[in-house]
Amino acid sequence: MYMLKLLTLLADGNFHSGNELGVAAGISRAAVWKRLQGATAEFGLELQSVPGKGYRLSHPLSLINLNALQANFPYLPIFAYDSISSTNEYAKKMLATQPAPLAIFAEHQTLGRGRRGRKWNSPYAQNLYLSYAWPVTRGMAQIDGLSLVAGLAVVRAVEQVVGTTAQLKWPNDVLINNAKVAGILLELVGDPADLCSVVIGIGVNLNMTSTNQAIDQEWTSLALETGKQVDRTQFAQSVLESLDVYLEKQKNYGFSSLKNEWLSVHGWQGREVVLSVGNELVQGRITGLGDKGEICLLVDGQERLFIGGELSLRLHDDP
Ligand code: BT5
């Protein structure tokens, strides 16, 4: 927590003396220096140290303001961490002792996860890393198409905060100009026949403009698209509001009620694709969605529905 206190003070990009930082964090000036050296190495931050002036970050940080967020969602327990393994991992652990709903944010993830063991690049204080634990109270139909609905909620938050309309790629990608700006990872916790919750993991690239770990597909961020820094707390607030609206619709009316809205921002509608299902590759043209969020492909003149987290889509002979 010392680190978060120090970085919260330095986030403005102005000079702060070692003394001021030490008093605020309740540690010695020598400890301030040691911790800041650790932070720069661990989080890839650029720190300037000028005798007589103190320390400053070369690039200001937009940190999540937990108090501001919590004040706007009094009925939702919200947690914000500095550096943790994965918000989904933490949410799952937390659900052992605390009921859903709850929301967990992090400034940094050391083991940010994608689907099927893939990694999610999660640099310090640049993007949104959120896990929202949602109680499943209406049976398993409540989670049909849920990752699509979470994607739609992200599209609306992006629109609200920066005015750009992103596109969706089935089942869980949010794209801008064909580059991935956000991903969704759902994990079920508990007994589907009894009490269970779903952890909705959401990663959105906000202010990231470069990476030290390569990402093996086209990616972008809101800052790259708009040329402006995003206030991460404002974006977090907008995602929580949007989730609230869309999850309520999903719970009460099911995915079919949101299908047309999803299709209105579908980036790959009508495209020729290859779908890999296990070891099988299916070629076809995307014609739409089923009522449970399945992808509908025209394969050899016949429409077929495919569902499940094991599926992946790749562009094929794209015009
Ligand atoms: C996803 O997986 O897109 C789901 C990502 C979910 C991340 C959130 S962050 C909060 C929560 N806590 C977690 O630990 N995870 C969730 P998938 O469809 O498997 O895509 C993974 C692939 O996306 C990787 O193999 C890379 O190609 C690419 N990728 C990795 N990091 C990226 C990033 N920051 N931006 C864009 N693409 C990225």
mmCIF file of C-alpha atoms and ligand atoms in Angstrom:
data_model
loop_
_atom_site.group_PDB
_atom_site.id
_atom_site.type_symbol
_atom_site.label_atom_id
_atom_site.label_comp_id
_atom_site.label_asym_id
_atom_site.label_seq_id
_atom_site.Cartn_x
_atom_site.Cartn_y
_atom_site.Cartn_z
ATOM 1 C CA MET A 1 0.000 0.000 0.000
ATOM 2 C CA TYR A 2 3.003 2.349 0.457
ATOM 3 C CA MET A 3 3.527 2.129 -3.242
ATOM 4 C CA LEU A 4 -0.053 3.096 -4.077
ATOM 5 C CA LYS A 5 0.153 6.086 -1.699
ATOM 6 C CA LEU A 6 3.410 7.260 -3.265
ATOM 7 C CA LEU A 7 2.178 6.802 -6.814
ATOM 8 C CA THR A 8 -1.133 8.503 -6.029
ATOM 9 C CA LEU A 9 0.811 11.614 -5.000
ATOM 10 C CA LEU A 10 3.120 11.424 -7.997
ATOM 11 C CA ALA A 11 0.303 10.698 -10.460
ATOM 12 C CA ASP A 12 -0.081 14.419 -11.308
ATOM 13 C CA GLY A 13 3.338 14.442 -13.002
ATOM 14 C CA ASN A 14 4.567 17.303 -10.763
ATOM 15 C CA PHE A 15 7.632 17.349 -8.492
ATOM 16 C CA HIS A 16 7.170 16.098 -4.927
ATOM 17 C CA SER A 17 9.956 16.215 -2.362
ATOM 18 C CA GLY A 18 11.212 13.047 -0.713
ATOM 19 C CA ASN A 19 10.160 14.549 2.587
ATOM 20 C CA GLU A 20 6.570 15.224 1.474
ATOM 21 C CA LEU A 21 6.270 11.711 0.055
ATOM 22 C CA GLY A 22 7.786 10.129 3.156
ATOM 23 C CA VAL A 23 5.412 11.967 5.505
ATOM 24 C CA ALA A 24 2.359 11.072 3.406
ATOM 25 C CA ALA A 25 3.251 7.394 3.198
ATOM 26 C CA GLY A 26 4.577 7.225 6.788
ATOM 27 C CA ILE A 27 8.019 5.992 5.726
ATOM 28 C CA SER A 28 11.561 7.426 5.725
ATOM 29 C CA ARG A 29 13.057 9.365 2.803
ATOM 30 C CA ALA A 30 15.469 6.507 2.199
ATOM 31 C CA ALA A 31 12.514 4.110 2.035
ATOM 32 C CA VAL A 32 10.772 6.441 -0.440
ATOM 33 C CA TRP A 33 13.748 6.246 -2.777
ATOM 34 C CA LYS A 34 13.974 2.447 -2.449
ATOM 35 C CA ARG A 35 10.278 1.919 -3.101
ATOM 36 C CA LEU A 36 10.205 4.255 -6.052
ATOM 37 C CA GLN A 37 13.154 2.482 -7.610
ATOM 38 C CA GLY A 38 11.265 -0.776 -7.136
ATOM 39 C CA ALA A 39 8.131 0.684 -8.734
ATOM 40 C CA THR A 40 9.958 1.998 -11.780
ATOM 41 C CA ALA A 41 11.566 -1.376 -12.375
ATOM 42 C CA GLU A 42 8.409 -3.413 -11.736
ATOM 43 C CA PHE A 43 5.861 -1.252 -13.513
ATOM 44 C CA GLY A 44 8.021 0.219 -16.274
ATOM 45 C CA LEU A 45 7.462 3.813 -15.059
ATOM 46 C CA GLU A 46 9.876 6.613 -15.887
ATOM 47 C CA LEU A 47 10.878 8.558 -12.791
ATOM 48 C CA GLN A 48 12.931 11.748 -12.674
ATOM 49 C CA SER A 49 14.874 12.656 -9.557
ATOM 50 C CA VAL A 50 16.186 16.229 -9.326
ATOM 51 C CA PRO A 51 18.220 17.389 -6.292
ATOM 52 C CA GLY A 52 16.409 20.144 -4.413
ATOM 53 C CA LYS A 53 13.105 19.430 -6.203
ATOM 54 C CA GLY A 54 12.375 15.799 -5.508
ATOM 55 C CA TYR A 55 10.745 13.220 -7.737
ATOM 56 C CA ARG A 56 8.333 13.305 -10.577
ATOM 57 C CA LEU A 57 6.902 10.841 -13.071
ATOM 58 C CA SER A 58 7.766 11.617 -16.702
ATOM 59 C CA HIS A 59 4.202 10.707 -17.677
ATOM 60 C CA PRO A 60 1.284 11.524 -15.351
ATOM 61 C CA LEU A 61 -0.832 8.540 -14.260
ATOM 62 C CA SER A 62 -4.597 8.238 -14.201
ATOM 63 C CA LEU A 63 -5.262 6.022 -11.175
ATOM 64 C CA ILE A 64 -8.581 4.461 -10.213
ATOM 65 C CA ASN A 65 -10.251 6.599 -7.551
ATOM 66 C CA LEU A 66 -12.016 3.997 -5.447
ATOM 67 C CA ASN A 67 -13.780 6.493 -3.167
ATOM 68 C CA ALA A 68 -15.291 8.369 -6.092
ATOM 69 C CA LEU A 69 -16.482 5.121 -7.675
ATOM 70 C CA GLN A 70 -17.877 3.655 -4.484
ATOM 71 C CA ALA A 71 -19.829 6.848 -3.766
ATOM 72 C CA ASN A 72 -21.699 6.376 -7.054
ATOM 73 C CA PHE A 73 -22.506 2.696 -6.484
ATOM 74 C CA PRO A 74 -23.487 2.502 -2.815
ATOM 75 C CA TYR A 75 -25.013 -0.980 -3.151
ATOM 76 C CA LEU A 76 -22.091 -2.589 -4.957
ATOM 77 C CA PRO A 77 -19.018 -3.602 -2.947
ATOM 78 C CA ILE A 78 -16.057 -2.335 -5.000
ATOM 79 C CA PHE A 79 -12.427 -3.229 -4.380
ATOM 80 C CA ALA A 80 -9.400 -1.639 -6.025
ATOM 81 C CA TYR A 81 -5.896 -3.101 -5.845
ATOM 82 C CA ASP A 82 -2.493 -1.912 -6.883
ATOM 83 C CA SER A 83 -0.758 -4.940 -8.411
ATOM 84 C CA ILE A 84 -2.368 -8.384 -8.251
ATOM 85 C CA SER A 85 -2.188 -11.601 -10.249
ATOM 86 C CA SER A 86 -5.570 -11.302 -11.974
ATOM 87 C CA THR A 87 -8.817 -9.578 -11.038
ATOM 88 C CA ASN A 88 -10.715 -12.713 -12.117
ATOM 89 C CA GLU A 89 -8.556 -14.845 -9.818
ATOM 90 C CA TYR A 90 -9.179 -12.455 -6.906
ATOM 91 C CA ALA A 91 -12.907 -12.292 -7.586
ATOM 92 C CA LYS A 92 -13.128 -16.075 -7.558
ATOM 93 C CA LYS A 93 -11.268 -16.258 -4.239
ATOM 94 C CA MET A 94 -13.387 -13.490 -2.759
ATOM 95 C CA LEU A 95 -16.610 -15.260 -3.674
ATOM 96 C CA ALA A 96 -15.668 -18.012 -1.212
ATOM 97 C CA THR A 97 -16.376 -15.581 1.645
ATOM 98 C CA GLN A 98 -18.502 -12.844 0.141
ATOM 99 C CA PRO A 99 -21.637 -12.953 -2.010
ATOM 100 C CA ALA A 100 -21.935 -11.505 -5.517
ATOM 101 C CA PRO A 101 -22.369 -8.861 -6.793
ATOM 102 C CA LEU A 102 -18.967 -7.312 -6.309
ATOM 103 C CA ALA A 103 -16.475 -5.523 -8.503
ATOM 104 C CA ILE A 104 -12.695 -5.682 -8.443
ATOM 105 C CA PHE A 105 -10.347 -3.289 -10.206
ATOM 106 C CA ALA A 106 -6.561 -3.408 -10.405
ATOM 107 C CA GLU A 107 -3.911 -0.966 -11.561
ATOM 108 C CA HIS A 108 -1.775 -3.852 -12.792
ATOM 109 C CA GLN A 109 -2.074 -7.602 -13.316
ATOM 110 C CA THR A 110 0.981 -9.840 -13.159
ATOM 111 C CA LEU A 111 -0.918 -12.820 -14.601
ATOM 112 C CA GLY A 112 -3.737 -11.214 -16.588
ATOM 113 C CA ARG A 113 -5.583 -14.003 -18.375
ATOM 114 C CA GLY A 114 -7.322 -14.451 -21.671
ATOM 115 C CA ARG A 115 -9.283 -17.542 -22.690
ATOM 116 C CA ARG A 116 -7.728 -21.018 -22.931
ATOM 117 C CA GLY A 117 -4.615 -20.106 -20.962
ATOM 118 C CA ARG A 118 -3.745 -17.111 -23.154
ATOM 119 C CA LYS A 119 -2.218 -14.021 -21.559
ATOM 120 C CA TRP A 120 -3.719 -10.551 -21.210
ATOM 121 C CA ASN A 121 -1.163 -7.760 -21.367
ATOM 122 C CA SER A 122 -1.849 -5.547 -18.301
ATOM 123 C CA PRO A 123 0.616 -2.665 -17.853
ATOM 124 C CA TYR A 124 0.486 -0.470 -14.763
ATOM 125 C CA ALA A 125 -2.210 2.235 -14.526
ATOM 126 C CA GLN A 126 -2.853 2.361 -18.262
ATOM 127 C CA ASN A 127 -5.909 0.239 -18.971
ATOM 128 C CA LEU A 128 -9.052 -1.056 -17.345
ATOM 129 C CA TYR A 129 -8.851 -4.406 -15.570
ATOM 130 C CA LEU A 130 -12.195 -5.253 -14.022
ATOM 131 C CA SER A 131 -13.911 -8.361 -12.718
ATOM 132 C CA TYR A 132 -17.600 -8.078 -11.991
ATOM 133 C CA ALA A 133 -19.091 -10.997 -10.077
ATOM 134 C CA TRP A 134 -22.739 -11.434 -10.990
ATOM 135 C CA PRO A 135 -25.113 -13.747 -9.123
ATOM 136 C CA VAL A 136 -26.927 -16.337 -11.249
ATOM 137 C CA THR A 137 -30.431 -16.378 -9.807
ATOM 138 C CA ARG A 138 -32.580 -17.338 -12.811
ATOM 139 C CA GLY A 139 -30.995 -20.598 -13.916
ATOM 140 C CA MET A 140 -28.406 -21.157 -16.611
ATOM 141 C CA ALA A 141 -30.449 -19.344 -19.288
ATOM 142 C CA GLN A 142 -29.231 -16.189 -17.541
ATOM 143 C CA ILE A 143 -25.743 -16.741 -18.926
ATOM 144 C CA ASP A 144 -26.678 -17.552 -22.531
ATOM 145 C CA GLY A 145 -24.853 -15.000 -24.684
ATOM 146 C CA LEU A 146 -23.463 -13.262 -21.607
ATOM 147 C CA SER A 147 -19.994 -12.572 -23.002
ATOM 148 C CA LEU A 148 -21.682 -10.912 -25.997
ATOM 149 C CA VAL A 149 -23.751 -8.757 -23.663
ATOM 150 C CA ALA A 150 -20.656 -7.745 -21.688
ATOM 151 C CA GLY A 151 -19.022 -6.752 -25.000
ATOM 152 C CA LEU A 152 -22.053 -4.629 -25.852
ATOM 153 C CA ALA A 153 -21.836 -2.903 -22.471
ATOM 154 C CA VAL A 154 -18.179 -2.068 -23.220
ATOM 155 C CA VAL A 155 -19.078 -0.684 -26.663
ATOM 156 C CA ARG A 156 -21.605 1.656 -25.043
ATOM 157 C CA ALA A 157 -19.117 2.797 -22.379
ATOM 158 C CA VAL A 158 -16.527 3.547 -25.086
ATOM 159 C CA GLU A 159 -19.153 5.551 -26.986
ATOM 160 C CA GLN A 160 -20.117 7.460 -23.889
ATOM 161 C CA VAL A 161 -16.578 8.343 -22.810
ATOM 162 C CA VAL A 162 -14.803 9.022 -26.130
ATOM 163 C CA GLY A 163 -17.630 9.133 -28.676
ATOM 164 C CA THR A 164 -16.189 6.332 -30.857
ATOM 165 C CA THR A 165 -18.391 3.403 -31.888
ATOM 166 C CA ALA A 166 -16.407 0.178 -31.572
ATOM 167 C CA GLN A 167 -17.389 -3.105 -33.259
ATOM 168 C CA LEU A 168 -17.918 -6.544 -31.820
ATOM 169 C CA LYS A 169 -16.368 -9.766 -33.020
ATOM 170 C CA TRP A 170 -17.979 -12.977 -31.845
ATOM 171 C CA PRO A 171 -17.743 -14.109 -29.152
ATOM 172 C CA ASN A 172 -15.779 -11.782 -26.919
ATOM 173 C CA ASP A 173 -13.692 -9.196 -28.760
ATOM 174 C CA VAL A 174 -14.238 -5.463 -28.996
ATOM 175 C CA LEU A 175 -12.515 -3.922 -32.014
ATOM 176 C CA ILE A 176 -11.809 -0.477 -33.387
ATOM 177 C CA ASN A 177 -10.771 -0.424 -37.065
ATOM 178 C CA ASN A 178 -10.244 -4.209 -36.888
ATOM 179 C CA ALA A 179 -7.786 -3.954 -33.985
ATOM 180 C CA LYS A 180 -8.585 -5.430 -30.577
ATOM 181 C CA VAL A 181 -9.294 -2.819 -27.920
ATOM 182 C CA ALA A 182 -10.999 -5.031 -25.315
ATOM 183 C CA GLY A 183 -11.633 -8.642 -24.382
ATOM 184 C CA ILE A 184 -14.018 -10.485 -22.085
ATOM 185 C CA LEU A 185 -13.334 -13.589 -20.013
ATOM 186 C CA LEU A 186 -16.225 -15.328 -18.239
ATOM 187 C CA GLU A 187 -15.684 -17.820 -15.432
ATOM 188 C CA LEU A 188 -18.394 -19.675 -13.572
ATOM 189 C CA VAL A 189 -18.010 -20.071 -9.802
ATOM 190 C CA GLY A 190 -20.043 -22.437 -7.618
ATOM 191 C CA ASP A 191 -22.507 -25.170 -8.417
ATOM 192 C CA PRO A 192 -24.702 -24.530 -11.484
ATOM 193 C CA ALA A 193 -27.358 -26.754 -9.897
ATOM 194 C CA ASP A 194 -27.320 -24.682 -6.707
ATOM 195 C CA LEU A 195 -25.747 -21.314 -5.856
ATOM 196 C CA CYS A 196 -23.511 -19.916 -8.511
ATOM 197 C CA SER A 197 -22.076 -16.674 -9.852
ATOM 198 C CA VAL A 198 -20.332 -15.690 -12.984
ATOM 199 C CA VAL A 199 -17.162 -13.613 -12.954
ATOM 200 C CA ILE A 200 -17.181 -11.249 -15.913
ATOM 201 C CA GLY A 201 -13.563 -10.258 -16.583
ATOM 202 C CA ILE A 202 -13.183 -7.153 -18.735
ATOM 203 C CA GLY A 203 -9.930 -5.722 -20.079
ATOM 204 C CA VAL A 204 -10.102 -2.471 -22.069
ATOM 205 C CA ASN A 205 -7.034 -0.710 -23.493
ATOM 206 C CA LEU A 206 -7.368 2.917 -22.447
ATOM 207 C CA ASN A 207 -4.051 4.797 -22.378
ATOM 208 C CA MET A 208 -1.606 2.092 -23.543
ATOM 209 C CA THR A 209 0.380 3.293 -26.551
ATOM 210 C CA SER A 210 3.176 0.705 -26.595
ATOM 211 C CA THR A 211 3.949 -2.601 -24.908
ATOM 212 C CA ASN A 212 7.109 -4.281 -23.586
ATOM 213 C CA GLN A 213 5.516 -7.690 -24.119
ATOM 214 C CA ALA A 214 4.465 -8.223 -27.700
ATOM 215 C CA ILE A 215 0.786 -8.858 -28.450
ATOM 216 C CA ASP A 216 0.440 -11.359 -31.276
ATOM 217 C CA GLN A 217 -2.492 -9.660 -33.001
ATOM 218 C CA GLU A 218 -3.507 -6.161 -34.063
ATOM 219 C CA TRP A 219 -4.421 -4.097 -31.006
ATOM 220 C CA THR A 220 -5.286 -0.525 -30.233
ATOM 221 C CA SER A 221 -6.309 1.672 -27.307
ATOM 222 C CA LEU A 222 -8.685 4.576 -26.851
ATOM 223 C CA ALA A 223 -5.717 6.958 -26.508
ATOM 224 C CA LEU A 224 -4.237 5.702 -29.790
ATOM 225 C CA GLU A 225 -7.584 6.134 -31.524
ATOM 226 C CA THR A 226 -8.440 9.574 -30.178
ATOM 227 C CA GLY A 227 -5.049 11.099 -29.362
ATOM 228 C CA LYS A 228 -6.367 11.886 -25.870
ATOM 229 C CA GLN A 229 -5.740 10.404 -22.432
ATOM 230 C CA VAL A 230 -8.741 8.716 -20.837
ATOM 231 C CA ASP A 231 -9.676 9.311 -17.212
ATOM 232 C CA ARG A 232 -9.653 5.707 -15.964
ATOM 233 C CA THR A 233 -12.054 6.383 -13.085
ATOM 234 C CA GLN A 234 -14.550 7.980 -15.465
ATOM 235 C CA PHE A 235 -14.281 5.002 -17.788
ATOM 236 C CA ALA A 236 -14.656 2.565 -14.876
ATOM 237 C CA GLN A 237 -17.783 4.413 -13.791
ATOM 238 C CA SER A 238 -19.218 4.276 -17.279
ATOM 239 C CA VAL A 239 -18.564 0.524 -17.624
ATOM 240 C CA LEU A 240 -20.235 -0.180 -14.268
ATOM 241 C CA GLU A 241 -23.277 1.888 -15.282
ATOM 242 C CA SER A 242 -23.470 0.202 -18.645
ATOM 243 C CA LEU A 243 -23.111 -3.276 -17.110
ATOM 244 C CA ASP A 244 -25.908 -2.430 -14.727
ATOM 245 C CA VAL A 245 -28.258 -1.589 -17.612
ATOM 246 C CA TYR A 246 -27.349 -4.499 -19.889
ATOM 247 C CA LEU A 247 -27.132 -7.179 -17.199
ATOM 248 C CA GLU A 248 -30.573 -6.186 -15.964
ATOM 249 C CA LYS A 249 -31.980 -6.606 -19.494
ATOM 250 C CA GLN A 250 -30.167 -9.912 -19.883
ATOM 251 C CA LYS A 251 -31.543 -11.170 -16.576
ATOM 252 C CA ASN A 252 -35.128 -10.079 -17.209
ATOM 253 C CA TYR A 253 -35.562 -10.639 -20.945
ATOM 254 C CA GLY A 254 -32.683 -12.903 -21.996
ATOM 255 C CA PHE A 255 -30.117 -12.556 -24.739
ATOM 256 C CA SER A 256 -32.678 -12.644 -27.562
ATOM 257 C CA SER A 257 -33.871 -9.191 -26.440
ATOM 258 C CA LEU A 258 -30.371 -7.793 -27.090
ATOM 259 C CA LYS A 259 -29.532 -9.757 -30.220
ATOM 260 C CA ASN A 260 -30.464 -7.038 -32.730
ATOM 261 C CA GLU A 261 -28.588 -4.400 -30.804
ATOM 262 C CA TRP A 262 -25.503 -6.652 -30.782
ATOM 263 C CA LEU A 263 -25.859 -7.218 -34.528
ATOM 264 C CA SER A 264 -26.056 -3.468 -35.128
ATOM 265 C CA VAL A 265 -22.403 -3.190 -34.005
ATOM 266 C CA HIS A 266 -21.265 -6.562 -35.343
ATOM 267 C CA GLY A 267 -17.987 -5.999 -37.188
ATOM 268 C CA TRP A 268 -17.915 -9.300 -39.090
ATOM 269 C CA GLN A 269 -21.497 -9.645 -40.329
ATOM 270 C CA GLY A 270 -21.618 -11.279 -43.769
ATOM 271 C CA ARG A 271 -17.927 -12.114 -43.811
ATOM 272 C CA GLU A 272 -16.346 -15.310 -45.057
ATOM 273 C CA VAL A 273 -14.671 -16.954 -42.093
ATOM 274 C CA VAL A 274 -13.020 -20.086 -40.775
ATOM 275 C CA LEU A 275 -14.277 -21.296 -37.448
ATOM 276 C CA SER A 276 -12.087 -23.678 -35.495
ATOM 277 C CA VAL A 277 -14.085 -26.018 -33.296
ATOM 278 C CA GLY A 278 -11.746 -28.341 -31.415
ATOM 279 C CA ASN A 279 -9.641 -29.892 -34.184
ATOM 280 C CA GLU A 280 -12.175 -29.174 -36.881
ATOM 281 C CA LEU A 281 -12.118 -26.155 -39.203
ATOM 282 C CA VAL A 282 -15.455 -25.017 -40.597
ATOM 283 C CA GLN A 283 -15.609 -22.538 -43.475
ATOM 284 C CA GLY A 284 -18.656 -20.410 -43.993
ATOM 285 C CA ARG A 285 -20.224 -16.996 -44.134
ATOM 286 C CA ILE A 286 -21.526 -15.292 -40.997
ATOM 287 C CA THR A 287 -25.254 -14.681 -41.310
ATOM 288 C CA GLY A 288 -26.049 -13.648 -37.736
ATOM 289 C CA LEU A 289 -26.675 -15.020 -34.271
ATOM 290 C CA GLY A 290 -28.920 -17.574 -32.608
ATOM 291 C CA ASP A 291 -31.171 -16.601 -29.697
ATOM 292 C CA LYS A 292 -28.622 -17.929 -27.195
ATOM 293 C CA GLY A 293 -25.737 -15.997 -28.690
ATOM 294 C CA GLU A 294 -24.556 -18.771 -31.013
ATOM 295 C CA ILE A 295 -22.799 -17.719 -34.208
ATOM 296 C CA CYS A 296 -24.780 -18.594 -37.311
ATOM 297 C CA LEU A 297 -22.754 -19.664 -40.366
ATOM 298 C CA LEU A 298 -23.873 -20.475 -43.864
ATOM 299 C CA VAL A 299 -21.903 -23.663 -44.562
ATOM 300 C CA ASP A 300 -22.348 -25.402 -47.930
ATOM 301 C CA GLY A 301 -25.702 -23.716 -48.405
ATOM 302 C CA GLN A 302 -27.010 -24.623 -44.930
ATOM 303 C CA GLU A 303 -27.257 -22.401 -41.853
ATOM 304 C CA ARG A 304 -25.538 -23.888 -38.814
ATOM 305 C CA LEU A 305 -25.297 -22.571 -35.241
ATOM 306 C CA PHE A 306 -22.126 -22.880 -33.181
ATOM 307 C CA ILE A 307 -21.728 -22.113 -29.483
ATOM 308 C CA GLY A 308 -19.020 -22.377 -26.823
ATOM 309 C CA GLY A 309 -15.878 -20.756 -25.492
ATOM 310 C CA GLU A 310 -13.639 -23.157 -27.414
ATOM 311 C CA LEU A 311 -14.450 -21.568 -30.724
ATOM 312 C CA SER A 312 -12.284 -19.083 -32.547
ATOM 313 C CA LEU A 313 -12.838 -17.068 -35.689
ATOM 314 C CA ARG A 314 -10.328 -16.078 -38.288
ATOM 315 C CA LEU A 315 -10.776 -13.933 -41.355
ATOM 316 C CA HIS A 316 -10.662 -15.947 -44.576
ATOM 317 C CA ASP A 317 -10.166 -14.441 -48.036
ATOM 318 C CA ASP A 318 -11.243 -11.112 -46.645
ATOM 319 C CA PRO A 319 -12.007 -8.681 -49.463
HETATM 320 C C1 BT5 B 1 -9.676 -12.247 -24.040
HETATM 321 O O1 BT5 B 1 -9.116 -13.470 -24.223
HETATM 322 O O2 BT5 B 1 -9.817 -11.394 -24.885
HETATM 323 C C2 BT5 B 1 -10.119 -12.003 -22.613
HETATM 324 C C3 BT5 B 1 -9.319 -10.927 -21.947
HETATM 325 C C4 BT5 B 1 -9.858 -10.632 -20.559
HETATM 326 C C5 BT5 B 1 -8.941 -9.757 -19.770
HETATM 327 C C6 BT5 B 1 -9.551 -9.348 -18.467
HETATM 328 S S1 BT5 B 1 -8.622 -8.141 -17.634
HETATM 329 C C7 BT5 B 1 -9.578 -8.314 -16.215
HETATM 330 C C8 BT5 B 1 -9.842 -9.792 -16.067
HETATM 331 N N1 BT5 B 1 -8.785 -10.448 -15.311
HETATM 332 C C9 BT5 B 1 -8.085 -11.310 -16.077
HETATM 333 O O3 BT5 B 1 -7.108 -11.988 -15.684
HETATM 334 N N2 BT5 B 1 -8.614 -11.335 -17.311
HETATM 335 C C10 BT5 B 1 -9.747 -10.459 -17.445
HETATM 336 P P1 BT5 B 1 -8.725 -14.065 -25.645
HETATM 337 O O4 BT5 B 1 -9.862 -13.953 -26.581
HETATM 338 O O5 BT5 B 1 -8.166 -15.413 -25.345
HETATM 339 O O6 BT5 B 1 -7.598 -13.102 -26.178
HETATM 340 C C11 BT5 B 1 -6.276 -13.191 -25.716
HETATM 341 C C12 BT5 B 1 -5.398 -12.671 -26.849
HETATM 342 O O7 BT5 B 1 -5.583 -11.260 -26.995
HETATM 343 C C13 BT5 B 1 -3.913 -12.857 -26.608
HETATM 344 O O8 BT5 B 1 -3.462 -14.131 -27.022
HETATM 345 C C14 BT5 B 1 -3.304 -11.732 -27.462
HETATM 346 O O9 BT5 B 1 -3.275 -12.110 -28.817
HETATM 347 C C15 BT5 B 1 -4.350 -10.632 -27.332
HETATM 348 N N3 BT5 B 1 -4.036 -9.679 -26.241
HETATM 349 C C16 BT5 B 1 -3.361 -9.849 -25.084
HETATM 350 N N4 BT5 B 1 -3.329 -8.725 -24.359
HETATM 351 C C17 BT5 B 1 -3.989 -7.792 -25.093
HETATM 352 C C18 BT5 B 1 -4.301 -6.427 -24.874
HETATM 353 N N5 BT5 B 1 -3.975 -5.766 -23.753
HETATM 354 N N6 BT5 B 1 -4.980 -5.794 -25.872
HETATM 355 C C19 BT5 B 1 -5.348 -6.415 -27.009
HETATM 356 N N7 BT5 B 1 -5.090 -7.714 -27.244
HETATM 357 C C20 BT5 B 1 -4.416 -8.393 -26.290
#
